[in-house]
PDB file of C-alpha atoms in Angstrom:
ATOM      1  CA  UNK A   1      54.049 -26.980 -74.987  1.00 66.00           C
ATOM      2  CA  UNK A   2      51.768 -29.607 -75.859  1.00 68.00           C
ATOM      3  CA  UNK A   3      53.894 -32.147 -74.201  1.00 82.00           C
ATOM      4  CA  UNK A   4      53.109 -30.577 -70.982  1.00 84.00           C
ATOM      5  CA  UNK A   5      50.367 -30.192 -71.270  1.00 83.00           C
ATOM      6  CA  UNK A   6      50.088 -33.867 -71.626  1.00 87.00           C
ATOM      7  CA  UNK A   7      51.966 -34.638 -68.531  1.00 86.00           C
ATOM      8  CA  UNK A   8      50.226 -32.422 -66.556  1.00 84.00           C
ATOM      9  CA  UNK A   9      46.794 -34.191 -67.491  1.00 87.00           C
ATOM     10  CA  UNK A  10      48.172 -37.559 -66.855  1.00 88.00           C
ATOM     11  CA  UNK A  11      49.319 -36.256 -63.711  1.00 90.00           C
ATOM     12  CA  UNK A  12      46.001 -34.579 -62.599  1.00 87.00           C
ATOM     13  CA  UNK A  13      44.045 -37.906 -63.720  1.00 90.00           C
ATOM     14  CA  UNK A  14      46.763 -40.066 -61.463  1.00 91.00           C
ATOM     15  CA  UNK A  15      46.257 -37.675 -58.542  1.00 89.00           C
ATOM     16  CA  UNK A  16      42.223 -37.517 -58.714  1.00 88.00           C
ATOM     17  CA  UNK A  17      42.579 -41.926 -59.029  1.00 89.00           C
ATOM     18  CA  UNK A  18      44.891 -41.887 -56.166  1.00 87.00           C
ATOM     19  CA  UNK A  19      42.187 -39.258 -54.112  1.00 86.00           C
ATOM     20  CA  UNK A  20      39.063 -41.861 -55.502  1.00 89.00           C
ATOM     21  CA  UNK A  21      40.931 -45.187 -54.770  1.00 85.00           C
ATOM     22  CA  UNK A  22      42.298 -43.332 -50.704  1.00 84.00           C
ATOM     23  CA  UNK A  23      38.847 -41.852 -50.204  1.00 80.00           C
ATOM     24  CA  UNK A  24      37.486 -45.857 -51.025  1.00 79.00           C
ATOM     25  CA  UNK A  25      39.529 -47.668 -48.628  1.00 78.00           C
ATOM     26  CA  UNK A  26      38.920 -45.023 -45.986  1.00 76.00           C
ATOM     27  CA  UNK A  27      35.164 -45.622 -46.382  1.00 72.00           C
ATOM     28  CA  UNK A  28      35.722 -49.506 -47.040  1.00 74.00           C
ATOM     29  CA  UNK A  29      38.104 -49.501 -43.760  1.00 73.00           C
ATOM     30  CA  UNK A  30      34.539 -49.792 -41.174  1.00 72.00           C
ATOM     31  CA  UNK A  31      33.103 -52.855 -42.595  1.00 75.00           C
ATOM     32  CA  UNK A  32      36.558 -54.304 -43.039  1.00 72.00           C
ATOM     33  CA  UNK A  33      37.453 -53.646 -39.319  1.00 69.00           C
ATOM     34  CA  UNK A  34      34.171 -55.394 -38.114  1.00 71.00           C
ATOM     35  CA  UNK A  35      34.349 -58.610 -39.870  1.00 71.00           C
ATOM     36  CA  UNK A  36      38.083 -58.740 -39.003  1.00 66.00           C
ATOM     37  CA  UNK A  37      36.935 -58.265 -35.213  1.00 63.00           C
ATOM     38  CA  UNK A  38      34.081 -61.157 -35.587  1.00 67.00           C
ATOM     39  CA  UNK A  39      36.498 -63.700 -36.919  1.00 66.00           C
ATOM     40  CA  UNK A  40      39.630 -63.282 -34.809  1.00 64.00           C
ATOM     41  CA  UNK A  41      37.064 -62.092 -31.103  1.00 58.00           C
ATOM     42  CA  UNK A  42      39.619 -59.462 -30.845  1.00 60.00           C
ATOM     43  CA  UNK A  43      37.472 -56.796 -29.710  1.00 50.00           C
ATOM     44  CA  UNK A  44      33.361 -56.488 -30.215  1.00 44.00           C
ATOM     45  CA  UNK A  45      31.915 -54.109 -32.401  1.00 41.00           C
ATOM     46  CA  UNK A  46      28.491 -53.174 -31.983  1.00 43.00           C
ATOM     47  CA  UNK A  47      25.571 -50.710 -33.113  1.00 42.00           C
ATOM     48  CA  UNK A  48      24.659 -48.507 -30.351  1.00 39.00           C
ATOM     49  CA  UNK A  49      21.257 -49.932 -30.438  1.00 38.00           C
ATOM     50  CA  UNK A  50      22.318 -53.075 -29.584  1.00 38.00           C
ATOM     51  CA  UNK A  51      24.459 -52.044 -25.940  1.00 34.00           C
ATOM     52  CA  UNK A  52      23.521 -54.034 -22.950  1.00 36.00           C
ATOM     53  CA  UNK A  53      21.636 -56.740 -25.036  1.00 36.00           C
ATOM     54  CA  UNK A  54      22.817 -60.392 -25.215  1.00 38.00           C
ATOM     55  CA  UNK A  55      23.817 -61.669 -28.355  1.00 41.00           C
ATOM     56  CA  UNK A  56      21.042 -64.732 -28.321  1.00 42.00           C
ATOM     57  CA  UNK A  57      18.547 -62.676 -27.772  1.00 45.00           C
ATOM     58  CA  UNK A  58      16.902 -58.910 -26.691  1.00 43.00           C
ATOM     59  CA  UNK A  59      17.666 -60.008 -22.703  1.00 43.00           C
ATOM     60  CA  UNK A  60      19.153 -56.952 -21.144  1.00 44.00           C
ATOM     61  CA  UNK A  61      22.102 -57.620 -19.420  1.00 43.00           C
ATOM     62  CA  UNK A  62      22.099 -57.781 -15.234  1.00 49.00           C
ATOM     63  CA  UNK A  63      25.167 -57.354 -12.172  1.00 53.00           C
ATOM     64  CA  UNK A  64      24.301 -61.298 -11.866  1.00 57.00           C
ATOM     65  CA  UNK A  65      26.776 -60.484  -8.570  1.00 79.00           C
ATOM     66  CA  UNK A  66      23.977 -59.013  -6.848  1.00 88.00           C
ATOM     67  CA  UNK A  67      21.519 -61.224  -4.397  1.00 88.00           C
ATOM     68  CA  UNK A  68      18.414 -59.644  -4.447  1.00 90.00           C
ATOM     69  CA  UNK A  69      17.467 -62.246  -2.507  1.00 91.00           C
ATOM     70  CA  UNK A  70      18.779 -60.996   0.966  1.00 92.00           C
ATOM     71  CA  UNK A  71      19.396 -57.839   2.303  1.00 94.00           C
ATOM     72  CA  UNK A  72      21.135 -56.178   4.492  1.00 95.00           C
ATOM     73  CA  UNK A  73      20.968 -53.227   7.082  1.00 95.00           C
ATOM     74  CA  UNK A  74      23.873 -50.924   7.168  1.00 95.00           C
ATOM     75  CA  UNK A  75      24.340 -48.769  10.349  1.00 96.00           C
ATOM     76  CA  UNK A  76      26.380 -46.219  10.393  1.00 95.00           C
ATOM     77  CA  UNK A  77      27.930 -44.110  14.083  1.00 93.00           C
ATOM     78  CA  UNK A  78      30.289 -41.554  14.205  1.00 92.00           C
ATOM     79  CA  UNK A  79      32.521 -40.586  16.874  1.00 90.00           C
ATOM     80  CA  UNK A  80      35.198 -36.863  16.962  1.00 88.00           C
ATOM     81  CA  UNK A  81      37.971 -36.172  19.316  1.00 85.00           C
ATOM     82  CA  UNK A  82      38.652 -32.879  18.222  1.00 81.00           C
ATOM     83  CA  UNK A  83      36.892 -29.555  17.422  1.00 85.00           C
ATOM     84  CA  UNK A  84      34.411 -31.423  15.064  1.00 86.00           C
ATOM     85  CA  UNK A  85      30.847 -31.708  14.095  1.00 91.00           C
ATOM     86  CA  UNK A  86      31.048 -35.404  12.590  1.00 92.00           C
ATOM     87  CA  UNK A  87      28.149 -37.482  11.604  1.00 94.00           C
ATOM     88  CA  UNK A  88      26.377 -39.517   8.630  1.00 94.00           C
ATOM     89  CA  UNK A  89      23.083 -37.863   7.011  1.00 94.00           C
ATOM     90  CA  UNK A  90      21.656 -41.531   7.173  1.00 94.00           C
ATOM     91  CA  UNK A  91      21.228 -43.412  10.474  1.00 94.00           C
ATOM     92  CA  UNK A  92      21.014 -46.523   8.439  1.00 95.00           C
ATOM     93  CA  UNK A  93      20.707 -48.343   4.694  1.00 94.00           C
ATOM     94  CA  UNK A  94      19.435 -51.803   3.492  1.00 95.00           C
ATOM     95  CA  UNK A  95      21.357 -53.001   0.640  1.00 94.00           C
ATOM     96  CA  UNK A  96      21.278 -56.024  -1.201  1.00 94.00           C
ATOM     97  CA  UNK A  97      24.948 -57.985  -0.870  1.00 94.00           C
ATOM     98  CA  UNK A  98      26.991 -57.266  -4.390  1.00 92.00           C
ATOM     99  CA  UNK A  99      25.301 -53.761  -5.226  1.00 92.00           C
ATOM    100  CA  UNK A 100      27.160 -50.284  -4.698  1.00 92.00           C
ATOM    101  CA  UNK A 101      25.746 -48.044  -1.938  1.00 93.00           C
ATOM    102  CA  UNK A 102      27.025 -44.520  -0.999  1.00 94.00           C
ATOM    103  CA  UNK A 103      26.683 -42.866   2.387  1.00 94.00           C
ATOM    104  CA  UNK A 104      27.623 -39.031   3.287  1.00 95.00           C
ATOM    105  CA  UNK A 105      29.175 -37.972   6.239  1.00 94.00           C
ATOM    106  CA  UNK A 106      29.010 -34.605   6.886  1.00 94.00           C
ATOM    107  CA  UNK A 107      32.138 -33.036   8.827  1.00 94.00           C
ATOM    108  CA  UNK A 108      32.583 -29.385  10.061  1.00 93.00           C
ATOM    109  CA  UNK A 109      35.812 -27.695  11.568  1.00 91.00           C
ATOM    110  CA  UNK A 110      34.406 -25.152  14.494  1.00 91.00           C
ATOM    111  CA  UNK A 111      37.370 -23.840  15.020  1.00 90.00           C
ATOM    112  CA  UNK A 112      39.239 -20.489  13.433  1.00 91.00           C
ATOM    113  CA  UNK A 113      42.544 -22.049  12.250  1.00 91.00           C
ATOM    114  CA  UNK A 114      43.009 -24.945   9.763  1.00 91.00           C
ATOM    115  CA  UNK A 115      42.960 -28.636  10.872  1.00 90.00           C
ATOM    116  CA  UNK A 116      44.505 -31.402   9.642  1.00 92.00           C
ATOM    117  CA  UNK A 117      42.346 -34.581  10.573  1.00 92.00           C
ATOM    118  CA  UNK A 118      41.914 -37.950   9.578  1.00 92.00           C
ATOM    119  CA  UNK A 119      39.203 -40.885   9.789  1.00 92.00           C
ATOM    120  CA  UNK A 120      39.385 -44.394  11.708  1.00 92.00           C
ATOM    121  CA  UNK A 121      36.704 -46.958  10.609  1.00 93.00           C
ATOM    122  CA  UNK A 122      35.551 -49.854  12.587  1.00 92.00           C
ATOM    123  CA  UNK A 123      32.824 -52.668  12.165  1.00 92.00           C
ATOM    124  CA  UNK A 124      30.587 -54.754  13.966  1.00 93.00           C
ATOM    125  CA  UNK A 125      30.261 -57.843  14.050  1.00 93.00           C
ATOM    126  CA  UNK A 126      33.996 -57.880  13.324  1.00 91.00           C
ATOM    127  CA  UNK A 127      33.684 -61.026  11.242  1.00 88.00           C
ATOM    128  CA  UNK A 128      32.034 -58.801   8.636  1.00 89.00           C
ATOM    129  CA  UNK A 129      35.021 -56.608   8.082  1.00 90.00           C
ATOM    130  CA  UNK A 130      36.340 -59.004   5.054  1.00 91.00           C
ATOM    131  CA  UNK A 131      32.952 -58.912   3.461  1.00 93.00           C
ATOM    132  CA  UNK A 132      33.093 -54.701   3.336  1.00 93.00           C
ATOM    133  CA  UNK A 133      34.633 -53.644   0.522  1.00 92.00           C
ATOM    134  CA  UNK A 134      35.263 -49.600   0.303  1.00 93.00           C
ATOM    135  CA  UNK A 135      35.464 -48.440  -3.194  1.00 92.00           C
ATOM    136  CA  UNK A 136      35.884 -44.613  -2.286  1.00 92.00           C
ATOM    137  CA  UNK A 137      36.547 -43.139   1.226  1.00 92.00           C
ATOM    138  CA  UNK A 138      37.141 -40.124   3.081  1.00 91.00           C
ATOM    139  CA  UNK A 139      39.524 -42.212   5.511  1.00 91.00           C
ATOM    140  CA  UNK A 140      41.739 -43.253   2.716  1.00 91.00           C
ATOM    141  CA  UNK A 141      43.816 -40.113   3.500  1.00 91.00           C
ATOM    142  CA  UNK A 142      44.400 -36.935   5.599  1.00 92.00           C
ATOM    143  CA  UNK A 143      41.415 -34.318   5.490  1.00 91.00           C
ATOM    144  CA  UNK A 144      42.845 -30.310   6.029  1.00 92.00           C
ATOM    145  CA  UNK A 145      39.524 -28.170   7.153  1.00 91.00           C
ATOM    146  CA  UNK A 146      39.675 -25.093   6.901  1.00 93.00           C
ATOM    147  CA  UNK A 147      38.341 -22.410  10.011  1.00 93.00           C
ATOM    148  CA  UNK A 148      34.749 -23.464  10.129  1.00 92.00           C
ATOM    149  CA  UNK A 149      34.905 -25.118   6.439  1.00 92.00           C
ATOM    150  CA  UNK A 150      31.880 -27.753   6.139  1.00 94.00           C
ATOM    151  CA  UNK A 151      32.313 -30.571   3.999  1.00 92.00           C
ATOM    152  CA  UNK A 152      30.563 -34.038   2.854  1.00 94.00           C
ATOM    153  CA  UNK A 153      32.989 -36.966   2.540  1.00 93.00           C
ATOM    154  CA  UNK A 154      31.452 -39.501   0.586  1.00 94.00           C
ATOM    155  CA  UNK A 155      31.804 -43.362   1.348  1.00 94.00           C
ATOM    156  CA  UNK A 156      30.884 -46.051  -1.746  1.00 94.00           C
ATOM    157  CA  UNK A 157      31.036 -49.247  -0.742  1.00 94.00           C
ATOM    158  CA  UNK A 158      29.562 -53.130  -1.873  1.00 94.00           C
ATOM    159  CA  UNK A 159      28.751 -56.178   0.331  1.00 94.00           C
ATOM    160  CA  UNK A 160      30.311 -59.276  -0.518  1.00 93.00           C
ATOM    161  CA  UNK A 161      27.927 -61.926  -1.686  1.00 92.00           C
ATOM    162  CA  UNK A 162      29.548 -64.201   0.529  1.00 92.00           C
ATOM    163  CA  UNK A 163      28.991 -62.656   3.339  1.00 92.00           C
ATOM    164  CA  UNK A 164      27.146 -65.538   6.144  1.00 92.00           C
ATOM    165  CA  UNK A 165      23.590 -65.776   5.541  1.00 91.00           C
ATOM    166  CA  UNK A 166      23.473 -64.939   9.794  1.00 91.00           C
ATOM    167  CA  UNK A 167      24.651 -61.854   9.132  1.00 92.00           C
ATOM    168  CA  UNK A 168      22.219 -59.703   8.636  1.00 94.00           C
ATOM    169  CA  UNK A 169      22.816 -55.891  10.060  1.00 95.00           C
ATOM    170  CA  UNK A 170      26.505 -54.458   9.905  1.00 95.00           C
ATOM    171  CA  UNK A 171      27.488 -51.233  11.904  1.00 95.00           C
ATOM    172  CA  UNK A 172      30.340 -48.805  10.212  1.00 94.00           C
ATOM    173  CA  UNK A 173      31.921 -46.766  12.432  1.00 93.00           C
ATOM    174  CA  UNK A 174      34.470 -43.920  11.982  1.00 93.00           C
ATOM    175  CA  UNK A 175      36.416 -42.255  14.414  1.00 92.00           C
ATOM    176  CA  UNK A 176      37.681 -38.748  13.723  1.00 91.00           C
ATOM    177  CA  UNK A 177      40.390 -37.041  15.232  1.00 90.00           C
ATOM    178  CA  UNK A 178      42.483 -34.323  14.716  1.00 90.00           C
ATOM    179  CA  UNK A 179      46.167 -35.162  13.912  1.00 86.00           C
ATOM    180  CA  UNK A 180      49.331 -34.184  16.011  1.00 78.00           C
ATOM    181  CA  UNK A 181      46.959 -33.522  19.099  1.00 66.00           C
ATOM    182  CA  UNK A 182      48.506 -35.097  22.424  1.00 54.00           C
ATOM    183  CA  UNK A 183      51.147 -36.646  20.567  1.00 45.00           C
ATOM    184  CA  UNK A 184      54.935 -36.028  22.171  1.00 42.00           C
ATOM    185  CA  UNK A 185      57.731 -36.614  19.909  1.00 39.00           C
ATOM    186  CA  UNK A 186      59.831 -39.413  20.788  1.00 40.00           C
ATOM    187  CA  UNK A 187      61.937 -39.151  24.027  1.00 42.00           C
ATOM    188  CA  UNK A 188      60.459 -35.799  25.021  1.00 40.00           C
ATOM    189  CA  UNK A 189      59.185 -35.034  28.726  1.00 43.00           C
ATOM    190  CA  UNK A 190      57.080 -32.421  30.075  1.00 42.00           C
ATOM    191  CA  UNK A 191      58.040 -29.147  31.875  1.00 42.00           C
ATOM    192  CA  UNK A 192      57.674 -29.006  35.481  1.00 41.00           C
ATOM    193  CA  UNK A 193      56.454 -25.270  34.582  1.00 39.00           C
ATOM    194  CA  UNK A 194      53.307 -26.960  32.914  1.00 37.00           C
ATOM    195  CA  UNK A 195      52.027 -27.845  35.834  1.00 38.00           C
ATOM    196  CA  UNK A 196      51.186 -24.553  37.473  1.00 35.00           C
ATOM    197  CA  UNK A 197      49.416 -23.036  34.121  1.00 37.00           C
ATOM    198  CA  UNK A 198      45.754 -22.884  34.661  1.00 34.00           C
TER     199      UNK A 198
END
């Protein structure tokens, strides 16, 4: 009996050493991570404190891609074919080239059946178009309104830098139209009964 009761002690004491020794390296692991990640540059550690400050000093970092230098008027126009109430809630914005701006359109379906629609953009001067870079847009795909549904469609968007120092007001436009109106399929004629229905 007294044998067990050995081997159960020198059991317990290699289990609660095996806990200590786990629980160590656990705690030991952070530290040991962080100097691994300052020799090899793998990835950058750093106190929460320190986020957004540069390493030779307490300079905050800056989007160094913006020109504050110049800016820029946006205009914005809208234009429906369809049962629509289309238009931007700004006439216009003045952004400096390399920030993100957003713009909302607001778009309303006065009509009392669904409608699937979709947006056409279109700039001016037409040299900008390369320098207009559309993060997020409502003309990326197909909109479906709902009878009188009212939505705002977003537009984020960032001026190239580069864009020619002549250039100083751009003019977004978007067409939208509802989809499958007018449209014949392929090969299709119309009626000669058509023609008397009025």
């Amino acid at each position: 009996m007294a044998n067990i009761k050995t081997i159960n002690r020198q059991i317990l004491l290699k289990l609660l050493l095996a806990s200590i020794l786990m629980f160590g390296f656990g705690y030991a692991l952070v530290p040991l991570y962080k100097a691994l990640c300052e020799v090899t540059g793998i990835n950058v550690v750093t106190n929460k404190n320190n986020y957004g400050v540069r390493a030779h000093g307490a300079t905050k970092l800056e989007n160094t891609q913006v020109d504050y230098s110049r800016t820029v008027t946006i205009e914005f126009d809208s234009n429906s074919r369809g049962p629509f109430s289309f238009k931007p809630v700004k006439n216009y914005l003045e952004v400096h080239p390399g920030e993100m701006a957003e713009i909302v359109y607001k778009v309303s379906n006065n009509l009392n059946r669904s409608v699937d629609a979709q947006a056409i953009p279109s700039y001016a001067p037409k040299a900008a178009t390369e320098f207009f870079t559309k993060l997020e847009c409502f003309c990326f795909q197909q909109q479906t309104l709902n009878p009188h549904q009212m939505r705002d469609m977003p537009v984020v968007f960032v001026i190239d830098p580069n864009l020619p120092k002549d250039v100083k007001t751009i003019t977004l436009s978007y067409t939208f139209f509802e989809l499958g109106v007018g449209i014949k399929p392929a090969g299709s004629s119309t009626p000669h009964a058509v023609k008397t229905a009025l």
